[in-house]
């Protein structure tokens, strides 16, 4: 498996590249900011971008979607409850992203859905709280947690339609039940593990 991370945009959002070395198919998760270096890397590796997967619809996670979709023809998939954000809501919510063109996804993802990228299986986990349609993606022992769970922290819930109680429930009932060895790669900042967050995350030990 090809697995690489790129920090994109003003908020240094982690964009993840997941690819099959044999079939040369790949998916990109949360392409925020200007994604030219991601496109260049895919070209260097000879990868075809099949999917753009969004953990949620905030501007720092979607700013590069239009350019990548135009260049690659990739399908954009996300949680339906966050459609309002990519269709103009994020521009109203965070004015710095007012230049992002609204778009509609090509499909919606639900709990338990599997996205096939070559021989790789990406499992969808619904984790609302940071946003209503928040998702995490699991590939083997790797979890892409978006802005749901960070090293030593959790996602913000002070935006409209955010909910602290819902987010905590999502984390405890959906993520902390995973194997302790599961590697967690969040939307911002360094990686961690489920075991470390169980032991040391102050938001989960109150």
CSV table of C-alpha atoms in Angstrom, one decimal:
chain,number,residue,atom,x,y,z
A,1,UNK,CA,0.0,0.0,0.0
A,2,UNK,CA,1.1,3.5,-0.8
A,3,UNK,CA,0.3,5.8,2.2
A,4,UNK,CA,1.5,9.4,2.2
A,5,UNK,CA,0.5,12.6,4.0
A,6,UNK,CA,0.7,16.2,2.8
A,7,UNK,CA,0.1,19.4,4.9
A,8,UNK,CA,-2.1,21.7,2.7
A,9,UNK,CA,-3.4,25.2,3.1
A,10,UNK,CA,-3.5,27.9,5.7
A,11,UNK,CA,-4.5,25.5,8.4
A,12,UNK,CA,-2.0,22.8,7.5
A,13,UNK,CA,-4.7,20.2,7.0
A,14,UNK,CA,-3.4,16.7,6.6
A,15,UNK,CA,-4.3,15.3,3.2
A,16,UNK,CA,-3.8,11.5,2.8
A,17,UNK,CA,-2.9,9.6,-0.3
A,18,UNK,CA,-3.9,5.9,-0.3
A,19,UNK,CA,-2.9,3.9,-3.2
A,20,UNK,CA,-2.6,0.3,-4.6
A,21,UNK,CA,1.0,-0.3,-5.8
A,22,UNK,CA,-0.1,-2.9,-8.3
A,23,UNK,CA,-3.2,-1.4,-9.9
A,24,UNK,CA,-2.0,2.2,-9.5
A,25,UNK,CA,-5.4,3.3,-8.3
A,26,UNK,CA,-5.6,5.7,-5.4
A,27,UNK,CA,-7.9,7.9,-3.2
A,28,UNK,CA,-7.2,11.2,-1.7
A,29,UNK,CA,-8.7,12.1,1.7
A,30,UNK,CA,-9.4,15.8,2.6
A,31,UNK,CA,-7.5,17.8,-0.1
A,32,UNK,CA,-7.5,21.2,1.5
A,33,UNK,CA,-5.5,24.2,0.2
A,34,UNK,CA,-3.7,24.2,-3.0
A,35,UNK,CA,-3.2,20.5,-4.0
A,36,UNK,CA,-0.6,20.9,-6.7
A,37,UNK,CA,2.0,19.0,-4.8
A,38,UNK,CA,-0.4,16.1,-4.3
A,39,UNK,CA,-1.3,16.0,-8.0
A,40,UNK,CA,2.4,16.1,-8.9
A,41,UNK,CA,3.1,13.2,-6.5
A,42,UNK,CA,0.4,11.1,-8.0
A,43,UNK,CA,1.8,11.8,-11.4
A,44,UNK,CA,5.3,10.8,-10.2
A,45,UNK,CA,3.9,7.5,-8.9
A,46,UNK,CA,1.8,6.9,-12.0
A,47,UNK,CA,-1.4,6.9,-9.9
A,48,UNK,CA,-4.9,7.4,-11.1
A,49,UNK,CA,-7.1,9.2,-8.6
A,50,UNK,CA,-10.4,7.3,-8.4
A,51,UNK,CA,-11.9,9.0,-5.3
A,52,UNK,CA,-11.8,12.1,-3.2
A,53,UNK,CA,-13.0,11.2,0.2
A,54,UNK,CA,-14.1,13.9,2.7
A,55,UNK,CA,-14.2,13.4,6.5
A,56,UNK,CA,-16.3,16.5,6.7
A,57,UNK,CA,-17.2,19.7,4.8
A,58,UNK,CA,-15.2,22.4,6.4
A,59,UNK,CA,-13.3,24.7,4.0
A,60,UNK,CA,-9.8,23.6,5.2
A,61,UNK,CA,-10.6,20.1,4.1
A,62,UNK,CA,-12.3,20.7,0.8
A,63,UNK,CA,-10.5,23.7,-0.7
A,64,UNK,CA,-8.6,21.6,-3.2
A,65,UNK,CA,-11.5,19.4,-4.3
A,66,UNK,CA,-12.5,21.3,-7.4
A,67,UNK,CA,-9.0,21.4,-8.9
A,68,UNK,CA,-8.3,17.7,-8.3
A,69,UNK,CA,-11.7,16.7,-9.6
A,70,UNK,CA,-11.2,18.8,-12.7
A,71,UNK,CA,-7.8,17.3,-13.3
A,72,UNK,CA,-8.6,13.7,-12.6
A,73,UNK,CA,-12.3,13.1,-12.9
A,74,UNK,CA,-12.3,11.5,-9.5
A,75,UNK,CA,-15.6,10.9,-7.7
A,76,UNK,CA,-16.2,13.0,-4.5
A,77,UNK,CA,-17.8,11.0,-1.7
A,78,UNK,CA,-18.8,12.3,1.8
A,79,UNK,CA,-21.5,12.2,4.5
A,80,UNK,CA,-24.9,13.5,3.3
A,81,UNK,CA,-25.4,15.5,6.4
A,82,UNK,CA,-22.5,17.8,5.5
A,83,UNK,CA,-23.7,18.5,2.0
A,84,UNK,CA,-24.8,22.0,3.1
A,85,UNK,CA,-21.2,22.8,3.9
A,86,UNK,CA,-19.8,22.0,0.5
A,87,UNK,CA,-22.8,23.6,-1.2
A,88,UNK,CA,-22.0,27.1,0.2
A,89,UNK,CA,-22.3,26.7,4.0
A,90,UNK,CA,-18.6,26.7,4.7
A,91,UNK,CA,-18.1,30.0,3.0
A,92,UNK,CA,-20.7,31.6,5.3
A,93,UNK,CA,-19.2,29.8,8.4
A,94,UNK,CA,-15.5,30.6,7.7
A,95,UNK,CA,-15.2,33.8,5.6
A,96,UNK,CA,-11.5,33.0,4.7
A,97,UNK,CA,-12.9,30.3,2.4
A,98,UNK,CA,-15.3,32.6,0.6
A,99,UNK,CA,-13.6,31.9,-2.7
A,100,UNK,CA,-14.2,28.1,-2.6
A,101,UNK,CA,-16.8,27.3,-5.3
A,102,UNK,CA,-19.7,25.3,-4.0
A,103,UNK,CA,-20.1,21.8,-5.4
A,104,UNK,CA,-22.2,18.7,-5.0
A,105,UNK,CA,-20.6,15.3,-4.2
A,106,UNK,CA,-21.0,12.3,-6.5
A,107,UNK,CA,-22.2,10.1,-3.8
A,108,UNK,CA,-22.9,9.8,-0.1
A,109,UNK,CA,-21.3,7.4,2.4
A,110,UNK,CA,-22.9,5.7,5.4
A,111,UNK,CA,-21.7,3.5,8.3
A,112,UNK,CA,-20.1,0.3,7.1
A,113,UNK,CA,-19.7,1.3,3.5
A,114,UNK,CA,-16.6,-0.1,1.8
A,115,UNK,CA,-14.7,1.8,-0.8
A,116,UNK,CA,-12.5,-0.4,-3.0
A,117,UNK,CA,-9.3,1.2,-4.3
A,118,UNK,CA,-7.6,-1.6,-6.2
A,119,UNK,CA,-7.2,-4.4,-3.7
A,120,UNK,CA,-7.5,-2.0,-0.7
A,121,UNK,CA,-10.7,-1.7,1.3
A,122,UNK,CA,-11.6,1.6,3.0
A,123,UNK,CA,-14.2,1.2,5.6
A,124,UNK,CA,-16.5,4.1,6.5
A,125,UNK,CA,-17.3,5.0,10.1
A,126,UNK,CA,-19.8,7.7,10.9
A,127,UNK,CA,-18.6,10.0,13.7
A,128,UNK,CA,-20.9,13.0,13.9
A,129,UNK,CA,-20.2,15.8,16.4
A,130,UNK,CA,-17.6,18.1,14.9
A,131,UNK,CA,-20.1,18.3,12.0
A,132,UNK,CA,-23.3,16.5,11.5
A,133,UNK,CA,-21.9,14.3,8.7
A,134,UNK,CA,-18.5,13.7,10.0
A,135,UNK,CA,-16.8,10.5,8.9
A,136,UNK,CA,-13.6,8.5,9.7
A,137,UNK,CA,-12.0,6.0,7.3
A,138,UNK,CA,-10.3,2.8,8.3
A,139,UNK,CA,-7.8,0.8,6.2
A,140,UNK,CA,-6.5,-2.2,8.1
A,141,UNK,CA,-5.0,-0.9,11.3
A,142,UNK,CA,-4.9,2.7,10.0
A,143,UNK,CA,-7.7,5.1,11.0
A,144,UNK,CA,-8.1,8.5,9.3
A,145,UNK,CA,-9.9,10.5,12.0
A,146,UNK,CA,-10.4,13.8,10.3
A,147,UNK,CA,-11.3,16.5,13.0
A,148,UNK,CA,-13.0,13.9,15.2
A,149,UNK,CA,-10.0,12.8,17.2
A,150,UNK,CA,-6.5,14.3,17.6
A,151,UNK,CA,-3.4,13.5,19.6
A,152,UNK,CA,-4.5,14.5,23.1
A,153,UNK,CA,-7.5,16.4,21.9
A,154,UNK,CA,-10.8,16.3,20.0
A,155,UNK,CA,-12.5,18.3,17.3
A,156,UNK,CA,-14.1,21.7,17.9
A,157,UNK,CA,-17.8,21.7,18.7
A,158,UNK,CA,-18.5,25.4,18.9
A,159,UNK,CA,-19.5,25.8,15.2
A,160,UNK,CA,-23.2,25.7,14.3
A,161,UNK,CA,-24.6,22.2,14.3
A,162,UNK,CA,-21.6,20.9,16.4
A,163,UNK,CA,-22.3,18.9,19.5
A,164,UNK,CA,-19.8,18.0,22.2
A,165,UNK,CA,-22.0,15.2,23.6
A,166,UNK,CA,-22.4,13.7,20.1
A,167,UNK,CA,-18.7,13.9,19.4
A,168,UNK,CA,-17.7,12.2,22.6
A,169,UNK,CA,-20.2,9.5,22.0
A,170,UNK,CA,-18.9,9.0,18.5
A,171,UNK,CA,-15.3,8.7,19.8
A,172,UNK,CA,-16.1,6.4,22.7
A,173,UNK,CA,-18.6,4.1,20.9
A,174,UNK,CA,-17.0,4.0,17.4
A,175,UNK,CA,-13.3,4.7,17.7
A,176,UNK,CA,-12.1,3.6,21.2
A,177,UNK,CA,-13.6,0.1,20.5
A,178,UNK,CA,-11.0,-0.4,17.8
A,179,UNK,CA,-7.8,-2.4,18.6
A,180,UNK,CA,-5.3,-0.5,20.8
A,181,UNK,CA,-2.7,-0.8,18.1
A,182,UNK,CA,-4.8,1.1,15.6
A,183,UNK,CA,-2.7,4.0,14.3
A,184,UNK,CA,-4.7,7.2,14.2
A,185,UNK,CA,-3.9,9.9,11.6
A,186,UNK,CA,-6.0,13.0,12.2
A,187,UNK,CA,-6.9,16.0,10.1
A,188,UNK,CA,-4.3,18.2,11.7
A,189,UNK,CA,-1.1,17.5,13.7
A,190,UNK,CA,0.8,14.3,14.5
A,191,UNK,CA,-0.4,10.7,14.5
A,192,UNK,CA,-1.2,8.7,17.6
A,193,UNK,CA,-2.8,5.4,18.6
A,194,UNK,CA,-6.1,4.3,20.1
A,195,UNK,CA,-4.2,3.0,23.1
A,196,UNK,CA,-2.5,6.4,23.7
A,197,UNK,CA,-5.8,8.3,23.4
A,198,UNK,CA,-7.5,5.9,25.8
A,199,UNK,CA,-4.8,6.5,28.4
A,200,UNK,CA,-3.8,10.1,27.9
A,201,UNK,CA,-6.5,12.1,26.1
A,202,UNK,CA,-8.0,14.4,28.8
A,203,UNK,CA,-11.3,14.8,27.0
A,204,UNK,CA,-11.9,11.1,27.1
A,205,UNK,CA,-11.0,10.6,30.8
A,206,UNK,CA,-13.4,12.9,32.4
